[in-house]
Amino acid sequence: MAAPHRRNRNRVLRFRSLPLRSRLAILTAAAVAVAVAACAVSCWFIVRGQLMTQLDQSLQTADSRSAGFIMSRNGCLNEAPQNSLDNPAPPILNKAIMQVYLSDGRTCAIIGDTVLPVTDSDKDTARLASTLDNNEGPGPEIGTSPITVTGSDGTEYRVVTKAFSTKNQTQPKTDYGSRTTYVGVVMVARPLSEVTNPLNTLALILLVVSGIGIVGATAAGLWVARAGLKPVDRLTDTVEHIARTEDLSVRIPVDGEDEIARLSTSFNSMTSRLAASRELQQQLIADAGHELRTPLTSLRTNIELLERSEATGRALPPEDRRALLTSVKAQMTELASLIGDLQELSRPDTTPGGSPLQLVAFHEVAETALSRARLRAQDIKILSQLAPWYVRAEPAALERAIVNLLDNAVKFSPPLSSVEVNLHGGELTVRDHGPGISAEDLPHVFERFWRATASRALPGSGLGLSIVARTVQQAGGTVGLHPAHGGGTIAVMRLPGTPMPPPPAMPTGRPTNGIREMGEIREF
């Protein structure tokens, strides 16, 4: 049992190893072969049935009274003259084998080159023919259905047997002045070759036509497969080229709107995204290297000054030493912030095991973020007006997002200017009075690793706004940047929530997943 199964599996594996165009051509040829074979076989059987029906009908049209003519031709009627019969010979006698078998067991007349076998059914019919010999005429016709027999010459014949009686036929008198009545059956046969020869010719024609059709279908299937798979070949060549050269700028020409065209479009979109991602990653590496180089250089310079002071025994003035240590601490803080941004964005967008969302006082988190931003604002005044609002978010991530918005506003604000922060109805706005953002840069401001050309000389890695967008999205809110009237930029963060904290428990006892405000529950 295992060996045939293994052989069948090997055949399937060999078929699957063929090129796709070859498999399509084989499947097309197989389908056409099955269809052509079914049509050819159906046609052959239909024609065979029609020919057999015509042959049987021609045998059935033979008149049983023609037996008298046969008997007169063969001396069964005491050499009666041929023209003494009432009925002339029917036309069928010119083509058929005919034989008369009498009820007394004699075969008295044969027309043709062969002797037909007398079956038990023929003998029974001959005996039944005696019932025709009555005063009321020949009575109902008795006979057998067409059957196939083999003659004395070895040829197959189609035979019909019919009962007859010569009682009412004109017959010569005997030597004693009486007329003899003969009762029996007449057997009419035609060679089965009248059916088999046309069928053999038809089978040969169908075989040749089917073979030509199958070969043509195979060639057409192969041509169609090659033509249809040309876009796939181009796609394969492009993928192999990209895998070999890592050149993501190659695109596949898109023709039409079929499945191959959609596949090509999707592949081009994928390579475009990969190319953009690679470019952003390269830009990140360059930006991160630039951002890391500045604090590291400052750290090394300050540490070398401290080491030289210790090595030479010449102590630095307390003020200079304090300034060096403050600078070292600031550079370390900047490094930690940059590394934190990278770690924050390295996490997946949805973390099943991450920190769960909590009920957070949005206004309190914003106040904490404002305190941190004011420490770094120096000569820039930050004005705020915060109304109570409660949301569901991750507290640390929300604070970091607000700090990033504030730092971004402070960074682009001119000296001695102000930054206005307002929170009302769940909408936090941060407005600065800086140069603003160009219209072509606005769609990209929240992309990871992206920085405007004009801001590349400023501190930062281009990760802050990406962290903001990620945090707001996780909290179910929206964020955007818009040009401000009179110059500058307005950052708008909207989070769903309510101005009042939720009750300790719902009246129904179900878990609290929202808070009640003005008779309705708002989902977080």
Short mmCIF file of C-alpha atoms in Angstrom, two decimals:
data_model
loop_
_atom_site.label_atom_id
_atom_site.label_comp_id
_atom_site.label_asym_id
_atom_site.label_seq_id
_atom_site.Cartn_x
_atom_site.Cartn_y
_atom_site.Cartn_z
CA MET A 1 0.00 0.00 0.00
CA ALA A 2 2.84 2.37 0.78
CA ALA A 3 4.66 1.90 -2.54
CA PRO A 4 1.76 3.05 -4.83
CA HIS A 5 1.08 5.98 -2.50
CA ARG A 6 4.75 6.97 -2.67
CA ARG A 7 4.76 6.73 -6.47
CA ASN A 8 1.64 8.91 -6.72
CA ARG A 9 3.18 11.45 -4.39
CA ASN A 10 6.37 11.51 -6.47
CA ARG A 11 4.30 12.16 -9.60
CA VAL A 12 2.55 15.06 -7.90
CA LEU A 13 5.88 16.49 -6.74
CA ARG A 14 7.33 16.18 -10.25
CA PHE A 15 4.30 17.95 -11.68
CA ARG A 16 4.59 20.76 -9.13
CA SER A 17 8.27 21.15 -9.95
CA LEU A 18 7.43 22.04 -13.56
CA PRO A 19 7.33 25.72 -14.57
CA LEU A 20 3.97 27.39 -14.17
CA ARG A 21 3.49 27.87 -17.92
CA SER A 22 4.14 24.15 -18.51
CA ARG A 23 1.63 23.20 -15.85
CA LEU A 24 -0.96 25.54 -17.36
CA ALA A 25 -0.36 24.08 -20.81
CA ILE A 26 -0.66 20.52 -19.48
CA LEU A 27 -3.85 21.31 -17.58
CA THR A 28 -5.32 23.05 -20.63
CA ALA A 29 -4.46 20.10 -22.85
CA ALA A 30 -5.92 17.67 -20.33
CA ALA A 31 -9.14 19.66 -20.04
CA VAL A 32 -9.47 19.92 -23.82
CA ALA A 33 -8.67 16.22 -24.21
CA VAL A 34 -11.41 15.26 -21.75
CA ALA A 35 -13.91 17.57 -23.45
CA VAL A 36 -13.00 16.39 -26.95
CA ALA A 37 -13.08 12.74 -25.88
CA ALA A 38 -16.50 13.20 -24.31
CA CYS A 39 -17.83 14.90 -27.45
CA ALA A 40 -16.29 12.29 -29.75
CA VAL A 41 -17.65 9.35 -27.75
CA SER A 42 -21.08 10.98 -27.54
CA CYS A 43 -21.07 11.64 -31.29
CA TRP A 44 -20.02 8.05 -32.03
CA PHE A 45 -22.78 6.57 -29.89
CA ILE A 46 -25.41 8.93 -31.32
CA VAL A 47 -24.46 8.04 -34.90
CA ARG A 48 -24.36 4.34 -34.00
CA GLY A 49 -27.85 4.57 -32.55
CA GLN A 50 -29.14 6.36 -35.65
CA LEU A 51 -27.57 3.83 -38.03
CA MET A 52 -28.86 0.88 -36.03
CA THR A 53 -32.33 2.42 -35.97
CA GLN A 54 -32.28 2.94 -39.74
CA LEU A 55 -31.08 -0.62 -40.31
CA ASP A 56 -33.74 -2.09 -38.04
CA GLN A 57 -36.44 0.03 -39.66
CA SER A 58 -35.39 -1.15 -43.12
CA LEU A 59 -35.68 -4.75 -41.92
CA GLN A 60 -39.05 -4.10 -40.32
CA THR A 61 -40.43 -2.76 -43.61
CA ALA A 62 -39.96 -6.14 -45.29
CA ASP A 63 -43.40 -7.64 -46.06
CA SER A 64 -43.85 -11.18 -44.81
CA ARG A 65 -45.84 -11.94 -47.97
CA SER A 66 -42.59 -11.75 -49.92
CA ALA A 67 -41.99 -15.29 -48.66
CA GLY A 68 -44.22 -16.56 -51.49
CA PHE A 69 -41.95 -14.91 -54.03
CA ILE A 70 -38.88 -16.48 -52.42
CA MET A 71 -40.48 -19.90 -52.40
CA SER A 72 -41.49 -19.63 -56.04
CA ARG A 73 -37.94 -18.61 -56.97
CA ASN A 74 -36.54 -21.63 -55.18
CA GLY A 75 -38.99 -24.33 -56.34
CA CYS A 76 -40.89 -24.64 -53.10
CA LEU A 77 -44.23 -24.04 -54.94
CA ASN A 78 -43.88 -26.86 -57.45
CA GLU A 79 -42.16 -24.69 -60.01
CA ALA A 80 -44.91 -22.14 -60.26
CA PRO A 81 -44.16 -19.40 -62.77
CA GLN A 82 -42.79 -16.26 -61.28
CA ASN A 83 -45.45 -14.00 -62.83
CA SER A 84 -48.24 -16.01 -61.28
CA LEU A 85 -47.72 -14.31 -57.93
CA ASP A 86 -49.89 -11.36 -56.95
CA ASN A 87 -47.05 -9.37 -55.38
CA PRO A 88 -43.85 -8.55 -57.23
CA ALA A 89 -40.53 -8.79 -55.40
CA PRO A 90 -40.08 -5.92 -52.94
CA PRO A 91 -37.06 -3.64 -53.43
CA ILE A 92 -35.49 -4.80 -50.18
CA LEU A 93 -34.87 -8.25 -51.65
CA ASN A 94 -32.19 -6.75 -53.88
CA LYS A 95 -30.01 -5.96 -50.84
CA ALA A 96 -31.04 -8.33 -48.06
CA ILE A 97 -30.36 -11.91 -47.12
CA MET A 98 -33.72 -13.72 -46.92
CA GLN A 99 -34.55 -17.19 -45.74
CA VAL A 100 -37.85 -19.12 -45.36
CA TYR A 101 -38.30 -21.55 -42.54
CA LEU A 102 -41.52 -23.61 -42.53
CA SER A 103 -43.43 -24.71 -39.49
CA ASP A 104 -42.66 -28.34 -40.30
CA GLY A 105 -38.95 -27.69 -39.72
CA ARG A 106 -37.79 -27.27 -43.31
CA THR A 107 -35.67 -24.44 -44.63
CA CYS A 108 -37.07 -24.33 -48.09
CA ALA A 109 -35.77 -21.15 -49.61
CA ILE A 110 -32.70 -18.94 -49.27
CA ILE A 111 -31.81 -15.76 -51.14
CA GLY A 112 -28.23 -14.65 -50.56
CA ASP A 113 -24.76 -16.09 -50.12
CA THR A 114 -25.08 -17.29 -46.56
CA VAL A 115 -27.29 -19.45 -44.39
CA LEU A 116 -28.78 -17.79 -41.34
CA PRO A 117 -28.93 -19.77 -38.11
CA VAL A 118 -32.43 -20.72 -36.97
CA THR A 119 -32.81 -19.89 -33.30
CA ASP A 120 -35.26 -21.29 -30.81
CA SER A 121 -37.15 -18.03 -31.04
CA ASP A 122 -37.51 -18.51 -34.81
CA LYS A 123 -38.84 -22.03 -34.31
CA ASP A 124 -41.33 -20.83 -31.72
CA THR A 125 -42.49 -18.11 -34.11
CA ALA A 126 -42.91 -20.68 -36.91
CA ARG A 127 -45.07 -22.85 -34.68
CA LEU A 128 -47.13 -19.85 -33.70
CA ALA A 129 -47.60 -19.06 -37.39
CA SER A 130 -49.95 -22.03 -37.68
CA THR A 131 -52.51 -19.90 -35.87
CA LEU A 132 -52.70 -17.78 -39.02
CA ASP A 133 -54.21 -20.72 -40.91
CA ASN A 134 -57.85 -19.99 -40.12
CA ASN A 135 -60.96 -19.02 -42.00
CA GLU A 136 -60.65 -15.37 -41.09
CA GLY A 137 -57.41 -14.62 -42.87
CA PRO A 138 -53.81 -14.28 -41.74
CA GLY A 139 -54.66 -12.61 -38.41
CA PRO A 140 -52.23 -10.37 -36.53
CA GLU A 141 -48.59 -10.27 -37.66
CA ILE A 142 -46.24 -12.34 -35.51
CA GLY A 143 -42.47 -11.88 -35.42
CA THR A 144 -39.35 -11.15 -33.40
CA SER A 145 -37.45 -7.97 -32.68
CA PRO A 146 -34.19 -7.35 -34.57
CA ILE A 147 -31.26 -9.40 -33.25
CA THR A 148 -27.64 -9.86 -34.27
CA VAL A 149 -26.54 -13.31 -35.50
CA THR A 150 -23.52 -14.77 -37.25
CA GLY A 151 -24.10 -16.31 -40.69
CA SER A 152 -22.44 -19.35 -42.20
CA ASP A 153 -19.79 -17.10 -43.76
CA GLY A 154 -18.78 -15.75 -40.35
CA THR A 155 -20.31 -12.34 -40.96
CA GLU A 156 -22.56 -10.70 -38.42
CA TYR A 157 -26.09 -9.90 -39.58
CA ARG A 158 -29.00 -8.02 -38.20
CA VAL A 159 -32.07 -10.30 -38.52
CA VAL A 160 -35.83 -9.81 -38.24
CA THR A 161 -38.14 -12.86 -38.25
CA LYS A 162 -41.81 -12.60 -39.32
CA ALA A 163 -44.53 -15.24 -39.55
CA PHE A 164 -46.35 -15.83 -42.89
CA SER A 165 -49.03 -18.01 -44.46
CA THR A 166 -49.73 -18.58 -48.18
CA LYS A 167 -53.36 -19.42 -47.57
CA ASN A 168 -54.74 -16.26 -49.15
CA GLN A 169 -52.02 -15.95 -51.79
CA THR A 170 -52.47 -17.18 -55.36
CA GLN A 171 -50.70 -20.55 -55.65
CA PRO A 172 -50.57 -23.22 -58.37
CA LYS A 173 -52.61 -26.38 -58.08
CA THR A 174 -51.07 -29.73 -57.31
CA ASP A 175 -51.40 -32.80 -59.52
CA TYR A 176 -54.56 -33.70 -57.63
CA GLY A 177 -56.17 -30.31 -58.24
CA SER A 178 -55.68 -28.92 -54.75
CA ARG A 179 -53.68 -25.96 -53.55
CA THR A 180 -50.95 -26.31 -50.89
CA THR A 181 -50.84 -23.86 -47.98
CA TYR A 182 -47.45 -23.11 -46.46
CA VAL A 183 -47.02 -21.70 -42.96
CA GLY A 184 -43.70 -20.59 -41.43
CA VAL A 185 -41.41 -17.61 -40.97
CA VAL A 186 -39.41 -15.44 -43.30
CA MET A 187 -36.02 -14.28 -41.95
CA VAL A 188 -34.78 -10.98 -43.38
CA ALA A 189 -31.17 -9.99 -42.63
CA ARG A 190 -28.70 -7.32 -43.60
CA PRO A 191 -25.00 -7.32 -42.80
CA LEU A 192 -24.00 -5.41 -39.68
CA SER A 193 -21.10 -3.99 -41.68
CA GLU A 194 -23.56 -1.43 -43.04
CA VAL A 195 -23.31 0.07 -39.54
CA THR A 196 -19.80 -0.89 -38.41
CA ASN A 197 -17.99 0.33 -41.54
CA PRO A 198 -19.34 3.91 -41.31
CA LEU A 199 -18.73 3.82 -37.55
CA ASN A 200 -15.11 2.75 -38.05
CA THR A 201 -14.63 5.55 -40.56
CA LEU A 202 -16.26 8.01 -38.18
CA ALA A 203 -14.08 6.79 -35.29
CA LEU A 204 -10.95 7.33 -37.39
CA ILE A 205 -12.08 10.81 -38.38
CA LEU A 206 -12.93 11.69 -34.79
CA LEU A 207 -9.59 10.35 -33.60
CA VAL A 208 -7.65 12.43 -36.12
CA VAL A 209 -9.70 15.56 -35.49
CA SER A 210 -9.45 15.09 -31.72
CA GLY A 211 -5.70 14.62 -31.91
CA ILE A 212 -5.31 17.76 -34.00
CA GLY A 213 -7.58 19.63 -31.59
CA ILE A 214 -5.64 18.47 -28.53
CA VAL A 215 -2.29 19.35 -30.09
CA GLY A 216 -3.66 22.74 -31.14
CA ALA A 217 -5.12 23.33 -27.69
CA THR A 218 -1.80 22.43 -26.09
CA ALA A 219 0.06 24.85 -28.34
CA ALA A 220 -2.54 27.55 -27.75
CA GLY A 221 -2.45 26.92 -24.00
CA LEU A 222 1.33 27.20 -23.97
CA TRP A 223 1.18 30.42 -26.00
CA VAL A 224 -1.52 31.89 -23.75
CA ALA A 225 0.42 30.85 -20.64
CA ARG A 226 3.57 32.51 -21.95
CA ALA A 227 1.70 35.67 -22.93
CA GLY A 228 -0.24 35.79 -19.67
CA LEU A 229 2.80 35.17 -17.51
CA LYS A 230 4.99 37.81 -19.10
CA PRO A 231 4.09 40.31 -16.34
CA VAL A 232 4.94 37.62 -13.78
CA ASP A 233 8.28 37.11 -15.52
CA ARG A 234 8.93 40.84 -15.31
CA LEU A 235 7.97 40.77 -11.65
CA THR A 236 10.27 37.81 -11.03
CA ASP A 237 13.15 39.51 -12.84
CA THR A 238 12.60 42.67 -10.82
CA VAL A 239 12.52 40.79 -7.51
CA GLU A 240 15.68 38.89 -8.43
CA HIS A 241 17.35 42.15 -9.45
CA ILE A 242 16.39 43.78 -6.14
CA ALA A 243 17.57 40.74 -4.18
CA ARG A 244 20.85 40.77 -6.07
CA THR A 245 21.57 44.51 -6.12
CA GLU A 246 19.38 45.84 -3.26
CA ASP A 247 18.24 48.55 -5.65
CA LEU A 248 14.77 49.57 -4.46
CA SER A 249 14.33 52.23 -7.12
CA VAL A 250 13.34 49.70 -9.80
CA ARG A 251 9.64 49.73 -10.74
CA ILE A 252 7.49 47.30 -12.74
CA PRO A 253 5.47 48.70 -15.67
CA VAL A 254 1.74 48.36 -14.94
CA ASP A 255 -0.53 47.49 -17.88
CA GLY A 256 -4.29 47.14 -17.49
CA GLU A 257 -6.29 46.53 -14.34
CA ASP A 258 -6.22 42.74 -13.97
CA GLU A 259 -4.81 40.69 -11.10
CA ILE A 260 -1.26 40.89 -12.46
CA ALA A 261 -1.57 44.66 -12.73
CA ARG A 262 -2.78 44.87 -9.12
CA LEU A 263 0.08 42.63 -8.04
CA SER A 264 2.56 44.86 -9.89
CA THR A 265 1.03 47.97 -8.34
CA SER A 266 1.21 46.43 -4.87
CA PHE A 267 4.82 45.41 -5.43
CA ASN A 268 5.74 48.89 -6.63
CA SER A 269 4.04 50.35 -3.57
CA MET A 270 5.92 47.92 -1.33
CA THR A 271 9.29 48.77 -2.86
CA SER A 272 8.48 52.47 -2.59
CA ARG A 273 7.73 52.06 1.11
CA LEU A 274 10.86 49.99 1.61
CA ALA A 275 12.92 52.61 -0.19
CA ALA A 276 11.36 55.36 1.92
CA SER A 277 11.93 53.33 5.07
CA ARG A 278 15.56 52.74 4.14
CA GLU A 279 16.01 56.43 3.41
CA LEU A 280 14.45 57.34 6.75
CA GLN A 281 16.61 54.82 8.57
CA GLN A 282 19.72 56.18 6.88
CA GLN A 283 18.61 59.67 7.81
CA LEU A 284 18.01 58.48 11.38
CA ILE A 285 21.51 57.05 11.56
CA ALA A 286 22.94 60.28 10.22
CA ASP A 287 20.82 62.42 12.58
CA ALA A 288 21.47 60.18 15.56
CA GLY A 289 25.17 60.22 14.80
CA HIS A 290 25.13 63.99 14.54
CA GLU A 291 23.11 64.37 17.74
CA LEU A 292 25.32 61.91 19.60
CA ARG A 293 28.53 63.44 18.32
CA THR A 294 27.83 66.88 19.81
CA PRO A 295 27.20 65.80 23.44
CA LEU A 296 29.89 63.14 23.27
CA THR A 297 32.43 65.69 22.01
CA SER A 298 31.44 68.09 24.75
CA LEU A 299 31.63 65.30 27.34
CA ARG A 300 35.07 64.26 26.17
CA THR A 301 36.34 67.86 26.21
CA ASN A 302 35.03 68.50 29.71
CA ILE A 303 36.34 65.18 31.04
CA GLU A 304 39.78 65.84 29.47
CA LEU A 305 39.89 69.23 31.20
CA LEU A 306 39.10 67.60 34.52
CA GLU A 307 41.72 64.86 33.94
CA ARG A 308 44.37 67.44 32.95
CA SER A 309 43.59 69.44 36.05
CA GLU A 310 44.04 66.38 38.22
CA ALA A 311 47.18 65.24 36.37
CA THR A 312 48.98 68.58 36.60
CA GLY A 313 47.90 69.27 40.16
CA ARG A 314 46.50 72.61 39.11
CA ALA A 315 43.01 72.71 40.52
CA LEU A 316 40.31 74.47 38.56
CA PRO A 317 38.53 77.38 40.16
CA PRO A 318 35.35 76.22 41.90
CA GLU A 319 33.16 78.17 39.48
CA ASP A 320 34.81 76.59 36.40
CA ARG A 321 34.67 73.12 37.93
CA ARG A 322 31.00 73.60 38.74
CA ALA A 323 30.31 74.78 35.17
CA LEU A 324 32.12 71.75 33.74
CA LEU A 325 30.13 69.35 35.90
CA THR A 326 26.89 71.11 34.99
CA SER A 327 27.77 70.81 31.30
CA VAL A 328 28.60 67.12 31.71
CA LYS A 329 25.28 66.55 33.43
CA ALA A 330 23.38 68.41 30.68
CA GLN A 331 25.09 66.41 27.94
CA MET A 332 24.32 63.15 29.73
CA THR A 333 20.68 64.23 30.03
CA GLU A 334 20.55 64.97 26.31
CA LEU A 335 22.04 61.57 25.54
CA ALA A 336 19.54 59.86 27.81
CA SER A 337 16.67 61.71 26.13
CA LEU A 338 17.82 60.68 22.67
CA ILE A 339 18.24 57.07 23.71
CA GLY A 340 14.81 57.16 25.37
CA ASP A 341 13.22 58.41 22.15
CA LEU A 342 14.82 55.59 20.21
CA GLN A 343 13.67 53.01 22.74
CA GLU A 344 10.15 54.42 22.77
CA LEU A 345 9.80 54.11 19.01
CA SER A 346 11.42 50.67 18.94
CA ARG A 347 8.42 49.20 20.75
CA PRO A 348 5.62 47.76 18.58
CA ASP A 349 2.57 49.93 18.04
CA THR A 350 0.36 47.51 19.97
CA THR A 351 1.88 45.62 22.86
CA PRO A 352 -0.42 42.97 24.41
CA GLY A 353 1.64 42.98 27.57
CA GLY A 354 2.20 46.71 27.66
CA SER A 355 1.02 49.17 30.29
CA PRO A 356 -2.80 49.27 30.47
CA LEU A 357 -4.69 52.51 29.95
CA GLN A 358 -5.62 54.26 33.17
CA LEU A 359 -7.98 57.02 34.18
CA VAL A 360 -5.80 60.14 33.98
CA ALA A 361 -6.43 63.78 34.82
CA PHE A 362 -5.40 65.35 31.53
CA HIS A 363 -5.05 68.83 33.05
CA GLU A 364 -2.79 67.57 35.84
CA VAL A 365 -0.51 65.70 33.44
CA ALA A 366 -0.34 68.83 31.27
CA GLU A 367 0.59 70.94 34.31
CA THR A 368 3.44 68.56 35.15
CA ALA A 369 4.67 68.71 31.56
CA LEU A 370 4.50 72.51 31.64
CA SER A 371 6.69 72.55 34.75
CA ARG A 372 9.33 70.48 32.98
CA ALA A 373 9.15 72.61 29.83
CA ARG A 374 9.47 75.89 31.76
CA LEU A 375 12.79 74.69 33.19
CA ARG A 376 14.20 74.48 29.68
CA ALA A 377 12.38 77.48 28.19
CA GLN A 378 14.94 80.04 29.47
CA ASP A 379 13.81 83.43 28.08
CA ILE A 380 10.59 82.11 26.49
CA LYS A 381 7.41 82.58 28.49
CA ILE A 382 4.91 79.70 28.57
CA LEU A 383 1.35 80.81 29.29
CA SER A 384 -1.27 78.21 30.17
CA GLN A 385 -4.98 77.91 30.81
CA LEU A 386 -6.11 74.40 31.71
CA ALA A 387 -9.66 73.21 32.32
CA PRO A 388 -10.30 69.85 34.03
CA TRP A 389 -10.55 66.85 31.71
CA TYR A 390 -10.26 63.16 32.43
CA VAL A 391 -9.11 60.62 29.86
CA ARG A 392 -7.93 57.03 29.65
CA ALA A 393 -4.27 56.86 28.67
CA GLU A 394 -0.86 55.73 29.81
CA PRO A 395 0.23 58.52 32.21
CA ALA A 396 3.97 58.47 31.51
CA ALA A 397 3.49 58.28 27.75
CA LEU A 398 0.91 61.08 27.79
CA GLU A 399 3.22 63.34 29.78
CA ARG A 400 6.08 62.61 27.41
CA ALA A 401 3.88 63.44 24.40
CA ILE A 402 2.86 66.81 25.90
CA VAL A 403 6.49 67.58 26.78
CA ASN A 404 7.49 66.83 23.19
CA LEU A 405 4.87 69.27 21.88
CA LEU A 406 6.06 71.95 24.30
CA ASP A 407 9.75 71.35 23.55
CA ASN A 408 9.00 71.54 19.85
CA ALA A 409 7.21 74.88 20.31
CA VAL A 410 10.01 76.26 22.51
CA LYS A 411 12.70 75.13 20.08
CA PHE A 412 11.19 77.06 17.16
CA SER A 413 10.12 80.15 19.14
CA PRO A 414 12.24 83.29 18.85
CA PRO A 415 13.83 84.73 22.04
CA LEU A 416 11.59 86.72 24.39
CA SER A 417 8.46 85.31 22.73
CA SER A 418 5.68 83.29 24.31
CA VAL A 419 4.02 79.91 23.93
CA GLU A 420 0.29 79.72 24.70
CA VAL A 421 -1.13 76.44 26.03
CA ASN A 422 -4.88 75.91 26.43
CA LEU A 423 -6.90 72.86 27.45
CA HIS A 424 -10.67 73.00 27.06
CA GLY A 425 -13.18 70.26 26.30
CA GLY A 426 -10.49 67.66 25.79
CA GLU A 427 -8.64 69.78 23.21
CA LEU A 428 -5.08 70.80 24.06
CA THR A 429 -3.60 73.55 21.87
CA VAL A 430 0.03 74.66 21.88
CA ARG A 431 0.76 77.83 19.89
CA ASP A 432 4.17 79.24 19.17
CA HIS A 433 5.29 82.36 17.29
CA GLY A 434 8.09 80.80 15.31
CA PRO A 435 8.65 80.63 11.54
CA GLY A 436 5.91 78.02 11.07
CA ILE A 437 5.90 74.93 8.86
CA SER A 438 5.67 74.99 5.09
CA ALA A 439 2.63 73.43 3.41
CA GLU A 440 4.71 70.73 1.71
CA ASP A 441 6.22 69.66 5.04
CA LEU A 442 2.94 69.41 7.00
CA PRO A 443 1.98 65.90 5.73
CA HIS A 444 5.32 64.50 6.95
CA VAL A 445 5.72 66.06 10.40
CA PHE A 446 4.50 62.95 12.27
CA GLU A 447 6.52 60.46 10.24
CA ARG A 448 9.23 58.61 12.08
CA PHE A 449 12.76 59.92 11.61
CA TRP A 450 11.58 62.83 9.46
CA ARG A 451 12.96 66.33 9.89
CA ALA A 452 12.40 69.43 7.82
CA THR A 453 15.37 70.69 5.88
CA ALA A 454 15.32 74.02 7.71
CA SER A 455 15.44 72.33 11.13
CA ARG A 456 18.32 69.92 10.57
CA ALA A 457 20.77 72.33 12.16
CA LEU A 458 18.70 72.49 15.36
CA PRO A 459 18.91 69.95 18.19
CA GLY A 460 16.66 66.92 17.93
CA SER A 461 16.35 63.65 16.10
CA GLY A 462 12.95 63.97 14.43
CA LEU A 463 11.39 61.41 16.78
CA GLY A 464 9.43 63.63 19.17
CA LEU A 465 6.31 64.18 17.06
CA SER A 466 6.27 60.52 16.06
CA ILE A 467 6.05 59.62 19.74
CA VAL A 468 3.23 62.16 20.15
CA ALA A 469 1.21 60.64 17.28
CA ARG A 470 1.74 57.12 18.62
CA THR A 471 0.62 58.01 22.15
CA VAL A 472 -2.46 59.92 21.02
CA GLN A 473 -3.49 57.11 18.70
CA GLN A 474 -3.23 54.57 21.53
CA ALA A 475 -5.49 56.79 23.65
CA GLY A 476 -8.08 57.00 20.85
CA GLY A 477 -7.47 60.66 20.03
CA THR A 478 -6.12 62.79 17.20
CA VAL A 479 -3.27 65.24 16.80
CA GLY A 480 -2.30 67.70 14.10
CA LEU A 481 -0.22 70.77 13.30
CA HIS A 482 -1.68 73.82 11.55
CA PRO A 483 -0.34 77.23 10.52
CA ALA A 484 -1.37 79.92 13.02
CA HIS A 485 -2.95 83.20 12.03
CA GLY A 486 -0.27 85.86 12.20
CA GLY A 487 2.61 83.37 12.00
CA GLY A 488 3.76 80.41 13.96
CA THR A 489 2.25 76.96 14.41
CA ILE A 490 -0.65 75.54 16.42
CA ALA A 491 -0.45 71.94 17.65
CA VAL A 492 -3.88 70.47 18.48
CA MET A 493 -4.28 67.29 20.55
CA ARG A 494 -7.80 65.91 21.09
CA LEU A 495 -8.55 63.08 23.52
CA PRO A 496 -11.99 61.62 24.36
CA GLY A 497 -13.04 62.01 27.97
CA THR A 498 -15.13 64.06 30.36
CA PRO A 499 -14.62 67.10 32.62
CA MET A 500 -15.64 65.09 35.70
CA PRO A 501 -14.13 61.92 37.13
CA PRO A 502 -16.28 58.77 36.90
CA PRO A 503 -18.24 57.42 39.87
CA PRO A 504 -16.69 54.59 41.88
CA ALA A 505 -19.03 51.97 40.36
CA MET A 506 -21.85 51.77 37.86
CA PRO A 507 -25.43 51.34 39.22
CA THR A 508 -25.83 48.02 37.41
CA GLY A 509 -22.75 46.58 39.08
CA ARG A 510 -21.02 46.04 35.76
CA PRO A 511 -17.37 47.05 35.31
CA THR A 512 -16.95 50.77 34.79
CA ASN A 513 -15.70 51.51 31.29
CA GLY A 514 -16.79 55.11 31.03
CA ILE A 515 -17.99 58.10 33.07
CA ARG A 516 -21.40 59.71 33.41
CA GLU A 517 -21.98 63.21 32.11
CA MET A 518 -25.38 64.84 31.66
CA GLY A 519 -27.21 61.52 31.81
CA GLU A 520 -25.05 59.64 29.31
CA ILE A 521 -21.95 57.49 29.50
CA ARG A 522 -19.06 58.38 27.27
CA GLU A 523 -16.66 55.60 26.32
CA PHE A 524 -12.95 56.10 26.67
#
